[in-house]
Coordinates of C-alpha atoms and ligand atoms in Angstrom, one line a residue:
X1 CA 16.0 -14.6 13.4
X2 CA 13.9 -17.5 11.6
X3 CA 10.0 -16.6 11.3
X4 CA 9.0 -18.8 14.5
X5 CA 11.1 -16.6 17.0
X6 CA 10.0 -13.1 14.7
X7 CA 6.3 -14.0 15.5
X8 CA 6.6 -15.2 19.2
X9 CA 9.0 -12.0 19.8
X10 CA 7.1 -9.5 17.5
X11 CA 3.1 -10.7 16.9
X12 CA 0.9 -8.9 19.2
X13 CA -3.0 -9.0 19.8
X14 CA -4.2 -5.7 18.9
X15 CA -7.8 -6.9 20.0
X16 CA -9.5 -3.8 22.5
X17 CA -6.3 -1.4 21.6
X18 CA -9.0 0.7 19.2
X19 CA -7.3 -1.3 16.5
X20 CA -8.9 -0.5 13.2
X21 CA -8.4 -4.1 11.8
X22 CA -9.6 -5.5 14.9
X23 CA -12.3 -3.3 16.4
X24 CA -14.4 -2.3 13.6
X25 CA -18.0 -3.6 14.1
X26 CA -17.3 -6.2 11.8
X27 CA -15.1 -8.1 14.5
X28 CA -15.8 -6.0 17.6
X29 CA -16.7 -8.5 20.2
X30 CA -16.0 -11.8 18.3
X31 CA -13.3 -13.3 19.7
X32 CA -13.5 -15.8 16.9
X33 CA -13.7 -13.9 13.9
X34 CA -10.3 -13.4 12.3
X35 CA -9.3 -10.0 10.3
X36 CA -7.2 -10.3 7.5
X37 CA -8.3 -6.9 5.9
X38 CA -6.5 -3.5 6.8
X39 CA -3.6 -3.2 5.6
X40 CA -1.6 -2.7 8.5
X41 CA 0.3 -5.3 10.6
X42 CA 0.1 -7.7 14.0
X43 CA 3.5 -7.5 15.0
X44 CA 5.3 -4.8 17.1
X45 CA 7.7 -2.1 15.9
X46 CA 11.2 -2.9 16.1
X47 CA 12.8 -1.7 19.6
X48 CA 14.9 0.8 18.3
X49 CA 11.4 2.6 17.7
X50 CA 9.8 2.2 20.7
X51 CA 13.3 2.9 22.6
X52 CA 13.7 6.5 20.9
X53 CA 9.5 7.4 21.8
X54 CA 10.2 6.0 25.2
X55 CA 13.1 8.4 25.7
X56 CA 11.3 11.3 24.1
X57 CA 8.1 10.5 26.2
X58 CA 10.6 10.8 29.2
X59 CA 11.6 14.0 28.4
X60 CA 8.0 15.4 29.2
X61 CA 7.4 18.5 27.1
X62 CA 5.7 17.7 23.7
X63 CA 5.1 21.3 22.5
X64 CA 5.0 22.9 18.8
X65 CA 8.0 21.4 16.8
X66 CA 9.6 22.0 13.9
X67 CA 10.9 19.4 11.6
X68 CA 13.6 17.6 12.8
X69 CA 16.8 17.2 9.8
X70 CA 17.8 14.1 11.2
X71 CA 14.2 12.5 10.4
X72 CA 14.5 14.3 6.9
X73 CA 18.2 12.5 6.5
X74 CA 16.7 9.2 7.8
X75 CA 14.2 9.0 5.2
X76 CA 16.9 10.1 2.4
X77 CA 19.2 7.9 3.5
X78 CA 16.5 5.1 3.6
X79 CA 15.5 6.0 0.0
X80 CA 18.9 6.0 -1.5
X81 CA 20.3 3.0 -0.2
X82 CA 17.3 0.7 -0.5
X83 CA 16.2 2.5 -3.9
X84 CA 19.2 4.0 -5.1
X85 CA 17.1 7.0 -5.5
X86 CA 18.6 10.6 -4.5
X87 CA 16.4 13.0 -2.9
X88 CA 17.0 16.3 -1.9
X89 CA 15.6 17.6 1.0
X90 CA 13.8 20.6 -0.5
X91 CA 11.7 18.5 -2.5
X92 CA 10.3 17.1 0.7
X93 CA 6.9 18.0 2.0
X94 CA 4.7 16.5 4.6
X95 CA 1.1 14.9 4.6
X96 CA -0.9 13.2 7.8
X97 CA -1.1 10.4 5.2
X98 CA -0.5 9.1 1.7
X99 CA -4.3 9.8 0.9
X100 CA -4.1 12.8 2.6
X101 CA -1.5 13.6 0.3
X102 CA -3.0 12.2 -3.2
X103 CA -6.2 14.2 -2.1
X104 CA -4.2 17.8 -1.9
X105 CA -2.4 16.9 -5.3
X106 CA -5.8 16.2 -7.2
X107 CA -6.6 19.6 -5.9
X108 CA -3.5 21.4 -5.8
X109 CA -3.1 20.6 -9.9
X110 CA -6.2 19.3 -11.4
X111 CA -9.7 21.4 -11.8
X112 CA -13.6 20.0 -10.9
X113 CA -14.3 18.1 -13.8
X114 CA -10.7 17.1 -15.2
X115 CA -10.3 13.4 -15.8
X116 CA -8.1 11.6 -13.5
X117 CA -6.8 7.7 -15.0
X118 CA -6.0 4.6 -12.4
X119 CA -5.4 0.9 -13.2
X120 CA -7.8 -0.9 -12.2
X121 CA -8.1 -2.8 -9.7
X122 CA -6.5 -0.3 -7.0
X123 CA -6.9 0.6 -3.6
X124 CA -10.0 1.8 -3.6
X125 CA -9.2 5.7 -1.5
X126 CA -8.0 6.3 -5.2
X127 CA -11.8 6.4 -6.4
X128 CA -13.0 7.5 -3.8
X129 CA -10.7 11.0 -3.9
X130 CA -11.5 10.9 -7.2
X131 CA -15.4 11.2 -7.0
X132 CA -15.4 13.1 -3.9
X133 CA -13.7 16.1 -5.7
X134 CA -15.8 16.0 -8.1
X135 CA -13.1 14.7 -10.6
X136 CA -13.6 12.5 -13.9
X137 CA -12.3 9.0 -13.0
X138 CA -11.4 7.0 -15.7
X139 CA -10.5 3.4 -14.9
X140 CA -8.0 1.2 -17.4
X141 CA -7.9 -2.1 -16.2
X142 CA -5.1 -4.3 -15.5
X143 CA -4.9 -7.6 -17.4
X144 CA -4.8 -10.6 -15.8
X145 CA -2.7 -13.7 -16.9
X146 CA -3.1 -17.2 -15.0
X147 CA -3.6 -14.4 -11.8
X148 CA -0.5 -12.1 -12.8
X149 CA -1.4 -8.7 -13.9
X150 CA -0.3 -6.3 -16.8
X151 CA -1.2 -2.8 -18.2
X152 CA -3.2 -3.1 -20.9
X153 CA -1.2 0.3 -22.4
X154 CA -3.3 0.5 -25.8
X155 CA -6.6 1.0 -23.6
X156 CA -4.4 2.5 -21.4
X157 CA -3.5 5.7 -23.8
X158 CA -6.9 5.4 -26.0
X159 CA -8.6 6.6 -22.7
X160 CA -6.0 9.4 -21.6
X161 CA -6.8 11.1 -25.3
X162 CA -10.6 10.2 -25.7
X163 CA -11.1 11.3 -21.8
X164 CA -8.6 14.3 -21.7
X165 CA -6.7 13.0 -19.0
X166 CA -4.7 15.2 -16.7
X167 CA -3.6 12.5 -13.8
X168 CA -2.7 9.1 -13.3
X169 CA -2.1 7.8 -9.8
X170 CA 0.1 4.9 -10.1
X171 CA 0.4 2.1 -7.3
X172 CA 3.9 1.0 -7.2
X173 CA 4.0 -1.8 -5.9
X174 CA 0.1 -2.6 -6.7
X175 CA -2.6 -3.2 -4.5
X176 CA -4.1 -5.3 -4.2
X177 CA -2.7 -7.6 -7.2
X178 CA 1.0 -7.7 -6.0
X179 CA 2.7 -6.4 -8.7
X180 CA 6.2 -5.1 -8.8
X181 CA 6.4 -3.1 -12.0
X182 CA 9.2 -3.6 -14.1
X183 CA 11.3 -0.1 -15.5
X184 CA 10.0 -1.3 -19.1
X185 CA 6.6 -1.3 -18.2
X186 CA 7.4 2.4 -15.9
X187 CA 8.9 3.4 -18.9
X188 CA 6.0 2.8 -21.3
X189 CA 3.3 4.3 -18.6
X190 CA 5.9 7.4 -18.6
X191 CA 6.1 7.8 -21.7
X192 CA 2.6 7.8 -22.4
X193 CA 1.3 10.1 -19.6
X194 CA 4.6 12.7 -20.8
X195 CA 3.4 12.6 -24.8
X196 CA -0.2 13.5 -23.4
X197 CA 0.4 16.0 -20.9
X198 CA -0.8 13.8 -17.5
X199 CA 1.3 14.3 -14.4
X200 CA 1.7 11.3 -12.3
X201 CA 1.0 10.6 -8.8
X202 CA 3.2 7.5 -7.5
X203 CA 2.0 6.2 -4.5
X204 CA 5.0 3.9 -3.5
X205 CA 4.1 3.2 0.5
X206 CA 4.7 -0.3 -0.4
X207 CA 8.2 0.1 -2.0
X208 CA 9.6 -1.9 0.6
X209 CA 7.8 -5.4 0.3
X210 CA 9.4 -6.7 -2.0
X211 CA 10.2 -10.5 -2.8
X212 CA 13.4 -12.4 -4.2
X213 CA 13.7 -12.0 -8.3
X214 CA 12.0 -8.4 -8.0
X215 CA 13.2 -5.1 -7.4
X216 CA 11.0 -2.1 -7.1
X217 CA 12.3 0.9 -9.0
X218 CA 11.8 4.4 -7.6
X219 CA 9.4 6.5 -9.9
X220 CA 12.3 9.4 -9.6
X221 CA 14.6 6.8 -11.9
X222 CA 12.8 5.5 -14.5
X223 CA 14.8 6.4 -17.4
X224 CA 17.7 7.2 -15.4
X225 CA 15.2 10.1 -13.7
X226 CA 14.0 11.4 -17.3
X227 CA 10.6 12.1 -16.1
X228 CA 10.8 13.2 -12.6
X229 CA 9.5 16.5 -13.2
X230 CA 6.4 15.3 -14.1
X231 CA 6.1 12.9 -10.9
X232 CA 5.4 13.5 -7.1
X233 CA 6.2 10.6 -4.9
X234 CA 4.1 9.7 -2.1
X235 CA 6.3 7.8 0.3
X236 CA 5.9 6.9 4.2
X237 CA 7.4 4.5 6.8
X238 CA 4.0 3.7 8.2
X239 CA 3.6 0.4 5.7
X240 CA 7.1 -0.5 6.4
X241 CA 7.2 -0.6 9.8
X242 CA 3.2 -0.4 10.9
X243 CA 3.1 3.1 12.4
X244 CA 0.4 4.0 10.0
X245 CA -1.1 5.7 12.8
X246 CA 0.9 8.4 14.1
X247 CA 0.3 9.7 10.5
X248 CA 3.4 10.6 9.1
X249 CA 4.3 10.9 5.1
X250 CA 6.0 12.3 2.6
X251 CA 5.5 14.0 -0.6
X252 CA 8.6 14.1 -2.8
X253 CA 8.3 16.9 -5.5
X254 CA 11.3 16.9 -7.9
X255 CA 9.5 19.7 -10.0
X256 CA 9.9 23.6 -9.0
X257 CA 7.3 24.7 -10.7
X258 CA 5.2 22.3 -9.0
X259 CA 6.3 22.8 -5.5
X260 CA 5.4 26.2 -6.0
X261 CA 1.8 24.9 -6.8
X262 CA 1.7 22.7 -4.2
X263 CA 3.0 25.2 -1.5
X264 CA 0.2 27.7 -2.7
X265 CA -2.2 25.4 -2.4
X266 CA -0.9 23.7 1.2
X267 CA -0.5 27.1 2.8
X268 CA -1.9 26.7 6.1
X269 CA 1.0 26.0 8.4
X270 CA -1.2 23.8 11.1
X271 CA -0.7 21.1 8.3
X272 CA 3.0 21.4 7.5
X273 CA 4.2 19.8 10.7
X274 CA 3.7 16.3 11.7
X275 CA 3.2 15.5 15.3
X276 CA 6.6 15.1 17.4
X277 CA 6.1 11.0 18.1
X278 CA 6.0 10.4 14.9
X279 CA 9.5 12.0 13.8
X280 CA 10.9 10.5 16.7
X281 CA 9.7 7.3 15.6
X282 CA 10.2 7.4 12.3
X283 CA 13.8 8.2 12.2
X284 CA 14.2 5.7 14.6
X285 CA 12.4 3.3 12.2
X286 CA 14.3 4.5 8.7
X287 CA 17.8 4.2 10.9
X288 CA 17.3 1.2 12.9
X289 CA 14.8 -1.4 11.2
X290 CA 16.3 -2.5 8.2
X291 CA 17.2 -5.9 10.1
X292 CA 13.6 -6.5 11.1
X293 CA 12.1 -5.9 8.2
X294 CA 14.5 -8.6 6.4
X295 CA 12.8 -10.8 9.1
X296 CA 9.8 -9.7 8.8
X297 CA 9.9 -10.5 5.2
X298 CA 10.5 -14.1 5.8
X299 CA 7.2 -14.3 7.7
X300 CA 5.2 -12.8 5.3
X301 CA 6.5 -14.8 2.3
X302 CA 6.1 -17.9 4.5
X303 CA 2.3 -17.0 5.1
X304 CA 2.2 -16.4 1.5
X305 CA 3.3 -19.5 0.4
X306 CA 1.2 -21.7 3.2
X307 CA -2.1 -20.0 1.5
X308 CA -0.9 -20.4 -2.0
X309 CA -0.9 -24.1 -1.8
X310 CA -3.8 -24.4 0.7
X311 CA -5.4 -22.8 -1.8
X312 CA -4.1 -24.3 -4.9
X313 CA -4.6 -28.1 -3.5
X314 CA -8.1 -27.9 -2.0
X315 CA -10.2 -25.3 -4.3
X316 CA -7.8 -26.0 -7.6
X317 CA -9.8 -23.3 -9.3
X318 CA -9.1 -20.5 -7.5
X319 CA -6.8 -18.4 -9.2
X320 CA -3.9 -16.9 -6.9
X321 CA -2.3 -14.2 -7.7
X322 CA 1.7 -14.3 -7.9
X323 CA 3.1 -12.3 -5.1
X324 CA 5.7 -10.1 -6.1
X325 CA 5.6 -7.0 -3.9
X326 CA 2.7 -5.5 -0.8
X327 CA 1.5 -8.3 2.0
X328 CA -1.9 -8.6 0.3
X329 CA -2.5 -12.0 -1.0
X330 CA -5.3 -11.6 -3.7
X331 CA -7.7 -14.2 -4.9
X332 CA -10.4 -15.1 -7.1
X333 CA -12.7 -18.1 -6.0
X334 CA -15.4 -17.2 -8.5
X335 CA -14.9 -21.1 -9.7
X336 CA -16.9 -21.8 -6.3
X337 CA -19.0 -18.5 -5.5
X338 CA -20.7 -15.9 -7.1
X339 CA -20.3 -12.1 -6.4
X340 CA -23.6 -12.2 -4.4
X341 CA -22.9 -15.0 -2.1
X342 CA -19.3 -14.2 -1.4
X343 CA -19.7 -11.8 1.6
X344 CA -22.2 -14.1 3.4
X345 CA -19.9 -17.6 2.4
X346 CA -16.3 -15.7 3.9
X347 CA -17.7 -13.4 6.4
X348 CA -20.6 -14.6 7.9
X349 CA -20.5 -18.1 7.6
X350 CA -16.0 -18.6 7.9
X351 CA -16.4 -15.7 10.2
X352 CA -13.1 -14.3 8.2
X353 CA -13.2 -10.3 7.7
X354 CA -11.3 -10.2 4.4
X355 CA -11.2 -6.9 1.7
X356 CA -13.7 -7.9 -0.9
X357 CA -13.1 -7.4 -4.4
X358 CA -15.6 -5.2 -5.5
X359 CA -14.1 -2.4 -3.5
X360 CA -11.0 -2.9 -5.9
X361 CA -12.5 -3.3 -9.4
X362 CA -16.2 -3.4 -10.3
X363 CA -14.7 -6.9 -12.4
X364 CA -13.6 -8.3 -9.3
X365 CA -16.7 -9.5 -7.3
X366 CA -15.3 -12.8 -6.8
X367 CA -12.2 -12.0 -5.4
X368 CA -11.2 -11.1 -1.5
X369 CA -8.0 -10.1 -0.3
X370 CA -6.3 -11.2 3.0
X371 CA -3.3 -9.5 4.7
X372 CA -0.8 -11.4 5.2
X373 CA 1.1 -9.4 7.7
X374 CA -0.1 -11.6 11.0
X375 CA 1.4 -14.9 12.4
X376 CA 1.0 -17.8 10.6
X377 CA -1.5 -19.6 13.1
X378 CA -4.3 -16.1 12.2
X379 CA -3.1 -17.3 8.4
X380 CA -3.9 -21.3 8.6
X381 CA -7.4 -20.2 10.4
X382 CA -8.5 -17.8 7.9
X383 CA -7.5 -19.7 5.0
X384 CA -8.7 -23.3 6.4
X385 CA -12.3 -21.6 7.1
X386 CA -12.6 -20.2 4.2
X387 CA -11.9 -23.4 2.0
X388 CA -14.0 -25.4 4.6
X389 CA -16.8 -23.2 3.6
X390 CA -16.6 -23.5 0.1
X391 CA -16.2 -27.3 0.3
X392 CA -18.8 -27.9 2.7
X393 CA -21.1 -26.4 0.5
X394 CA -20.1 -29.0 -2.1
X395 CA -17.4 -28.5 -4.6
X396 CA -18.7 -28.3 -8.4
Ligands
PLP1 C1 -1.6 1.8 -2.0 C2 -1.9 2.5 -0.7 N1 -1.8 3.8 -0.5 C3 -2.1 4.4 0.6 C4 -2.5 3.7 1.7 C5 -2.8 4.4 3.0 O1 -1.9 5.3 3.3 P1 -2.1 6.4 4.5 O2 -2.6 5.7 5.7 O3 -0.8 7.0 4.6 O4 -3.1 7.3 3.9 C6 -2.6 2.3 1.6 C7 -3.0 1.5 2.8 O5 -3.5 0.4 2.7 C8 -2.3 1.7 0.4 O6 -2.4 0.3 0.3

């Protein structure tokens, strides 16, 4: 299926469907404002997914479950022939969500007070769960070259030993700055955290956007699995095929010793169930979608390309970042705006609801970042305004 008959089959208007993206108070009422932040997306499930919830919603009776193996084999099968990673299904638990999940783990094995390490900038939940549990965050920040990030792994390890660093939560992919980490670079981060003692946290929910000349390598493998003892994976299919919310993830823990922790820790059996739609769906989505998403793919690297040279031809200074995994197209147009005009310029004045940088990194004022997971024609609107506003305002 080209992009043009993916959009008019799949985009929907989520407008009035208490759409988080769309009905927040930023847009709520404003037919005109565009979203781009929320990383969720505007196009429908594949059919297979609403087929199998359809059916299940026929049957009538949604009473206590347990956890279906079929939806335990979908997502293993999913993993090992997209990743080539092998999973066994004791390892698996379950969170509502991928925060949920990094939450419980900062509890479950770190102590108030214990310095926790991210790469900044990162989704900002992984601050917040940081501070609000009364952790020490420690940020290392990225490096960026002509837009393209790297570790900077000297500052990187300086701060796990000066800080006494138990935790690192890696974004793998990254958001928002589209990186697709290369085993070499795994392997140094690895290697660091396992000489010091820090167990890592691998958020991976965007393992599967991916783009040509990349491949994103499971956590579980680096170093043909050497350190996946000291790793638990936070994977989900809510990214992948937008059911982010019938909250449904997994936490992947390789480690005995740790799943024992974890299990003492995440006793309460009202949480170790998910809710029956969403195993129905997800199975549905980890059997039956791989198609779609090699469409959906398409659309989002055509929507990334169309506001990488929008950008790059009228505002020539604004530096866009290469995208090599997520749908998050990240930019800095601190060559036209300042960190204190930047939410009045995009938002109230292009009438564009983007993520704002400072949310990311406290260095990244000048930067917003718009999803790209929407039809082209919400892509051309948001980027057009937002250029139209920087140029009307005059160009320096
Ligand atoms: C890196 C990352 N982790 C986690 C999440 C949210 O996951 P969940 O809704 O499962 O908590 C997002 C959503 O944007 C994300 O980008």
């Amino acid at each position: 299926m080209n992009t043009k008959e993916f959009t008019e089959r799949y985009y929907v208007d989520r407008r009035g469907t208490w759409c988080y993206k769309w009905d927040s108070p930023e847009e709520q009422g404003k037919e005109h404002v565009i979203s781009m932040s929320v990383a969720d997306m505007d196009f429908k499930v594949p059919e297979a997914v609403t087929e199998a919830m359809i059916r299940r919603v026929e049957h009538g009776a949604f009473g206590y479950t347990i956890t279906p193996d079929p939806y335990l084999e979908a997502f293993i099968t999913w993993e090992k022939e997209r990743h080539q990673v092998e999973i066994e299904k004791e390892w698996i638990r379950f969170s509502p969500g991928i925060v949920t999940g990094i939450y419980w783990c900062i509890q479950a094995f770190t102590q108030p007070g214990d310095a926790v390490i991210i790469n900044t900038p990162v989704y900002y939940p992984f601050h917040e769960a940081i501070l609000d549990l009364k952790r020490k965050l420690v940020r290392s920040e990225l490096v960026p070259t002509e837009g393209r990030y790297t570790v900077d792994f000297e500052d990187f390890e300086r701060k796990i030993v000066d800080e006494d660093v138990k935790m690192f939560i890696l974004c793998s992919p990254h958001n928002p700055v589209g990186r697709v980490w290369e085993e070499k670079e795994l392997e140094q981060l690895f290697d660091i955290c396992g000489r010091h003692g820090v167990m890592i946290i691998a958020d991976e929910i965007h393992q599967d956007f991916v783009y040509s000349g990349h491949t994103h390598i499971s956590s579980l493998n680096v170093e043909n699995g050497k350190y996946k003892d000291n790793v638990i994976l936070m994977a989900s299919a809510s990214k992948t095929f937008n059911l982010a919310g019938l909250k449904n993830s997994f936490v992947v823990i390789p480690s005995e010793e740790k799943r024992k922790v974890f299990d003492a820790y995440e006793v309460s059996p009202h949480v170790d169930t998910a809710c029956l739609m969403s195993y129905v769906a997800v199975e549905a989505a980890y059997r039956c979608g791989a198609d779609w998403l090699e469409d959906l793919l398409k659309v989002i690297w055509e929507n990334y390309e169309y506001a990488k040279n929008t950008f790059e031809k009228e505002l020539p200074e604004s530096i866009v970042t290469p995208l090599e995994g997520t749908y998050l197209f990240w930019v800095d147009l601190g060559a036209y705006v300042s960190a204190d005009e930047i939410v009045d310029m995009v938002q109230e004045k292009a009438q564009v609801v983007p993520d704002f940088g400072n949310v990311f990194s406290d260095n990244c004022g000048t930067f917003i970042r718009l999803n790209l997971a929407t039809s082209m024609e919400n892509v051309e609107k948001a980027v057009n305004a937002v250029i139209m506003q920087i140029r009307e305002r005059g160009l320096k």
